[in-house]
Short mmCIF file of C-alpha atoms in Angstrom, two decimals:
data_model
loop_
_atom_site.label_atom_id
_atom_site.label_comp_id
_atom_site.label_asym_id
_atom_site.label_seq_id
_atom_site.Cartn_x
_atom_site.Cartn_y
_atom_site.Cartn_z
CA ALA A 1 42.56 34.08 286.20
CA GLN A 2 41.98 36.81 288.29
CA SER A 3 38.11 37.49 289.40
CA VAL A 4 37.22 40.20 291.48
CA SER A 5 33.80 40.32 293.67
CA GLN A 6 31.88 42.40 295.50
CA HIS A 7 29.09 41.37 296.99
CA ASN A 8 26.71 44.56 297.48
CA HIS A 9 25.41 45.96 293.37
CA HIS A 10 23.33 48.41 294.99
CA VAL A 11 23.69 50.12 299.19
CA ILE A 12 20.75 52.83 300.13
CA LEU A 13 21.97 54.85 303.09
CA SER A 14 20.84 56.93 305.65
CA GLU A 15 23.37 60.27 306.09
CA ALA A 16 25.39 59.42 309.88
CA ALA A 17 24.86 55.78 308.98
CA SER A 18 27.31 53.07 308.88
CA LEU A 19 29.08 51.56 305.50
CA GLU A 20 31.25 48.58 304.79
CA LEU A 21 31.71 47.44 300.51
CA GLY A 22 32.80 43.91 300.08
CA CYS A 23 35.48 42.71 298.10
CA ASN A 24 36.94 39.25 297.85
CA TYR A 25 39.69 38.57 295.45
CA SER A 26 41.06 34.98 293.56
CA TYR A 27 44.21 35.24 292.81
CA GLY A 28 46.77 33.60 295.62
CA GLY A 29 49.72 35.51 294.67
CA THR A 30 51.35 38.68 295.68
CA VAL A 31 48.20 41.15 295.66
CA ASN A 32 47.75 45.08 295.37
CA LEU A 33 44.38 46.16 295.82
CA PHE A 34 42.74 49.76 295.50
CA TRP A 35 39.72 51.04 295.83
CA TYR A 36 38.23 53.79 293.38
CA VAL A 37 35.22 55.80 294.08
CA GLN A 38 33.66 57.52 290.69
CA TYR A 39 31.19 60.27 291.21
CA PRO A 40 28.89 60.94 288.79
CA GLY A 41 29.55 61.56 285.76
CA GLN A 42 33.10 61.99 286.33
CA HIS A 43 36.56 59.67 286.25
CA LEU A 44 37.62 57.22 288.45
CA GLN A 45 39.36 58.58 291.62
CA LEU A 46 42.21 56.48 293.42
CA LEU A 47 39.87 56.03 297.43
CA LEU A 48 43.08 54.34 298.66
CA LYS A 49 45.29 51.54 297.91
CA TYR A 50 47.02 48.63 299.94
CA PHE A 51 50.43 47.22 298.50
CA SER A 52 51.94 46.20 302.29
CA GLY A 53 52.59 46.60 305.52
CA ASP A 54 49.64 47.36 307.62
CA PRO A 55 46.27 45.46 307.09
CA LEU A 56 44.19 49.03 308.12
CA VAL A 57 44.82 51.48 305.12
CA LYS A 58 42.99 54.95 305.26
CA GLY A 59 41.82 57.03 302.33
CA ILE A 60 40.48 59.95 301.61
CA LYS A 61 37.08 61.21 302.83
CA GLY A 62 37.22 59.31 306.62
CA PHE A 63 37.41 56.00 304.36
CA GLU A 64 40.11 53.01 305.47
CA ALA A 65 40.26 49.54 304.68
CA GLU A 66 41.10 46.60 305.89
CA PHE A 67 42.39 43.14 303.61
CA ILE A 68 42.81 40.81 305.52
CA LYS A 69 45.12 38.32 303.95
CA SER A 70 43.68 34.08 304.59
CA LYS A 71 39.86 35.22 303.62
CA PHE A 72 40.89 37.32 300.07
CA SER A 73 38.84 40.81 301.42
CA PHE A 74 39.79 43.84 301.00
CA ASN A 75 36.47 45.08 302.54
CA LEU A 76 35.54 49.23 302.23
CA ARG A 77 33.95 50.80 305.72
CA LYS A 78 33.63 54.83 306.91
CA PRO A 79 32.00 55.10 310.00
CA SER A 80 29.09 57.63 309.03
CA VAL A 81 28.77 58.56 305.68
CA GLN A 82 27.63 61.38 303.99
CA TRP A 83 25.09 62.73 300.75
CA SER A 84 28.25 64.21 298.70
CA ASP A 85 29.46 60.15 298.96
CA THR A 86 26.63 59.21 296.87
CA ALA A 87 28.61 58.18 294.04
CA GLU A 88 30.30 54.54 291.88
CA TYR A 89 32.77 52.31 294.67
CA PHE A 90 35.33 49.72 292.18
CA CYS A 91 37.39 47.62 294.21
CA ALA A 92 40.11 46.53 291.72
CA VAL A 93 43.00 44.13 292.84
CA ASN A 94 46.65 43.73 290.26
CA GLY A 95 48.69 40.77 291.00
CA ASN A 96 51.65 41.77 290.95
CA SER A 97 52.80 39.70 288.52
CA GLY A 98 50.84 40.60 285.87
CA TYR A 99 50.10 44.10 284.08
CA ALA A 100 46.02 44.29 284.54
CA LEU A 101 44.52 46.54 286.85
CA ASN A 102 41.11 44.15 287.46
CA PHE A 103 37.99 45.76 288.82
CA GLY A 104 35.24 44.67 290.46
CA LYS A 105 31.27 45.10 288.92
CA GLY A 106 30.69 48.15 291.32
CA THR A 107 28.79 49.27 294.48
CA SER A 108 26.45 51.95 293.79
CA LEU A 109 26.07 54.25 296.93
CA LEU A 110 23.63 56.30 297.19
CA VAL A 111 22.89 58.13 300.54
CA THR A 112 19.77 59.72 301.42
CA PRO A 113 19.53 63.21 303.78
CA GLU B 1 48.88 69.29 286.16
CA ALA B 2 48.89 65.96 285.88
CA GLN B 3 46.33 64.46 284.01
CA VAL B 4 45.38 61.98 282.35
CA THR B 5 43.02 63.76 278.58
CA GLN B 6 40.69 61.77 276.58
CA ASN B 7 39.11 63.43 273.15
CA PRO B 8 35.87 63.42 272.70
CA ARG B 9 34.51 63.77 276.26
CA TYR B 10 31.20 62.76 273.76
CA LEU B 11 30.76 60.93 270.62
CA ILE B 12 28.07 59.41 268.36
CA THR B 13 28.76 57.80 265.48
CA VAL B 14 27.53 55.54 261.80
CA THR B 15 27.92 51.51 262.58
CA GLY B 16 30.94 50.76 260.23
CA LYS B 17 32.33 54.49 260.27
CA LYS B 18 35.61 54.68 260.83
CA LEU B 19 37.37 56.38 264.85
CA THR B 20 40.48 57.20 267.12
CA VAL B 21 39.66 58.63 271.46
CA THR B 22 42.83 59.79 271.45
CA CYS B 23 44.29 59.90 275.49
CA SER B 24 47.59 61.70 276.65
CA GLN B 25 49.13 62.10 279.80
CA ASN B 26 51.61 64.63 280.70
CA MET B 27 53.49 62.08 284.16
CA ASN B 28 55.57 60.58 282.08
CA HIS B 29 53.92 57.34 282.72
CA GLU B 30 54.92 54.47 281.30
CA TYR B 31 51.92 52.24 281.38
CA MET B 32 48.38 52.97 280.27
CA SER B 33 45.24 51.37 280.01
CA TRP B 34 41.85 51.93 277.58
CA TYR B 35 38.42 50.23 279.43
CA ARG B 36 35.26 50.09 278.89
CA GLN B 37 32.35 50.48 281.89
CA ASP B 38 29.13 49.94 281.01
CA PRO B 39 26.22 48.73 283.56
CA GLY B 40 26.24 45.20 285.21
CA LEU B 41 29.66 44.30 283.96
CA GLY B 42 31.90 47.37 285.72
CA LEU B 43 35.46 48.23 284.53
CA ARG B 44 36.47 45.11 281.50
CA GLN B 45 40.63 46.65 280.43
CA ILE B 46 40.85 46.22 276.63
CA TYR B 47 44.01 47.50 276.08
CA TYR B 48 47.36 47.70 277.42
CA SER B 49 50.89 49.33 276.56
CA MET B 50 53.54 48.59 279.15
CA ASN B 51 56.42 51.57 276.88
CA VAL B 52 56.32 52.53 273.65
CA GLU B 53 55.42 49.85 271.21
CA VAL B 54 54.71 47.31 273.71
CA THR B 55 50.91 46.75 273.84
CA ASP B 56 48.88 43.91 275.12
CA LYS B 57 45.46 42.34 274.81
CA GLY B 58 43.28 43.14 278.18
CA ASP B 59 40.02 41.38 278.13
CA VAL B 60 38.19 42.71 275.43
CA PRO B 61 39.54 43.04 272.56
CA GLU B 62 37.62 41.86 269.91
CA GLY B 63 37.06 45.55 267.07
CA TYR B 64 39.12 47.44 268.80
CA LYS B 65 43.23 48.49 267.92
CA VAL B 66 45.66 50.54 269.74
CA SER B 67 49.15 51.97 269.49
CA ARG B 68 51.73 53.39 271.06
CA LYS B 69 54.20 55.32 269.46
CA GLU B 70 55.36 57.51 271.91
CA LYS B 71 54.92 57.51 275.71
CA ARG B 72 52.11 59.94 275.79
CA ASN B 73 50.03 58.93 273.67
CA PHE B 74 47.87 55.87 273.32
CA PRO B 75 44.90 56.50 271.17
CA LEU B 76 42.34 53.72 270.82
CA ILE B 77 40.77 52.77 267.49
CA LEU B 78 37.52 51.48 266.07
CA GLU B 79 38.62 50.89 262.88
CA SER B 80 34.97 49.63 261.63
CA PRO B 81 32.14 50.00 265.40
CA SER B 82 29.54 48.37 266.02
CA PRO B 83 26.93 49.15 268.00
CA ASN B 84 28.19 47.06 270.29
CA GLN B 85 30.90 48.90 271.80
CA THR B 86 28.64 51.81 272.50
CA SER B 87 30.20 52.19 276.01
CA LEU B 88 31.69 54.14 278.02
CA TYR B 89 36.08 54.49 278.13
CA PHE B 90 38.41 55.26 280.22
CA CYS B 91 42.65 56.35 279.40
CA ALA B 92 44.12 55.74 282.60
CA SER B 93 47.80 55.03 283.11
CA SER B 94 50.43 54.68 286.11
CA SER B 95 54.06 54.50 286.64
CA ASN B 96 54.75 51.49 286.75
CA LEU B 97 51.24 48.97 288.31
CA ARG B 98 54.82 47.07 288.89
CA ARG B 99 56.17 48.92 290.94
CA TYR B 100 53.14 50.03 293.47
CA THR B 101 51.69 52.72 291.94
CA GLU B 102 47.98 53.20 291.16
CA ALA B 103 46.17 54.13 287.91
CA PHE B 104 45.56 57.87 287.33
CA PHE B 105 42.23 57.82 285.40
CA GLY B 106 41.06 60.34 282.55
CA GLN B 107 37.38 62.03 282.21
CA GLY B 108 35.95 59.52 280.05
CA THR B 109 34.62 59.58 276.36
CA ARG B 110 31.25 58.11 276.02
CA LEU B 111 30.16 57.03 272.87
CA THR B 112 26.71 55.37 270.88
CA VAL B 113 27.45 53.61 267.39
CA VAL B 114 24.32 54.14 266.26
#
């Protein structure tokens, strides 16, 4: 069965600090990879996605992620976080042969002024 | 506007009283799914549907039922709710996860069973 691991459950950063959130998955076949963000009290919104091609993908609000196939990883990065980035971040994986979108347990990010 | 609409947004109910949470999407999506979100556990899939009249169990289906009589609607039914079903529920839809499209989520339904 597929599983998704997010290494950091809670992250606290100061504004302008750089961010990297780890995501590893266990699945041997072709995968589609996603990062979703959930702002307080809101629904999940797509930050970025990877299906194929350039392993470095850029998403909204200055976020990017890099797919490293050999490491089964899809880490999320942002060079300089803002207070408005305070949210919960979820990595999700869909194996190309399945219908399930499997989520990690999420990382809660708090950005302090 | 493309959206996934869930109702109600908030619900408090008593143990054993049947309830239905509705989900509707206006994007003509084939695939719809229900998730529950619990602290420290992330999102777990309850049921999903690949198209009308085609549904299947996700990771945590016990205590839930679904139906897909129309393409746009995918209600979640709790026949006899219990306190361990207190959670935040999300409905999602996608044109087809196997064709490289992302899932769109509803606003969520916060359910409390007392």
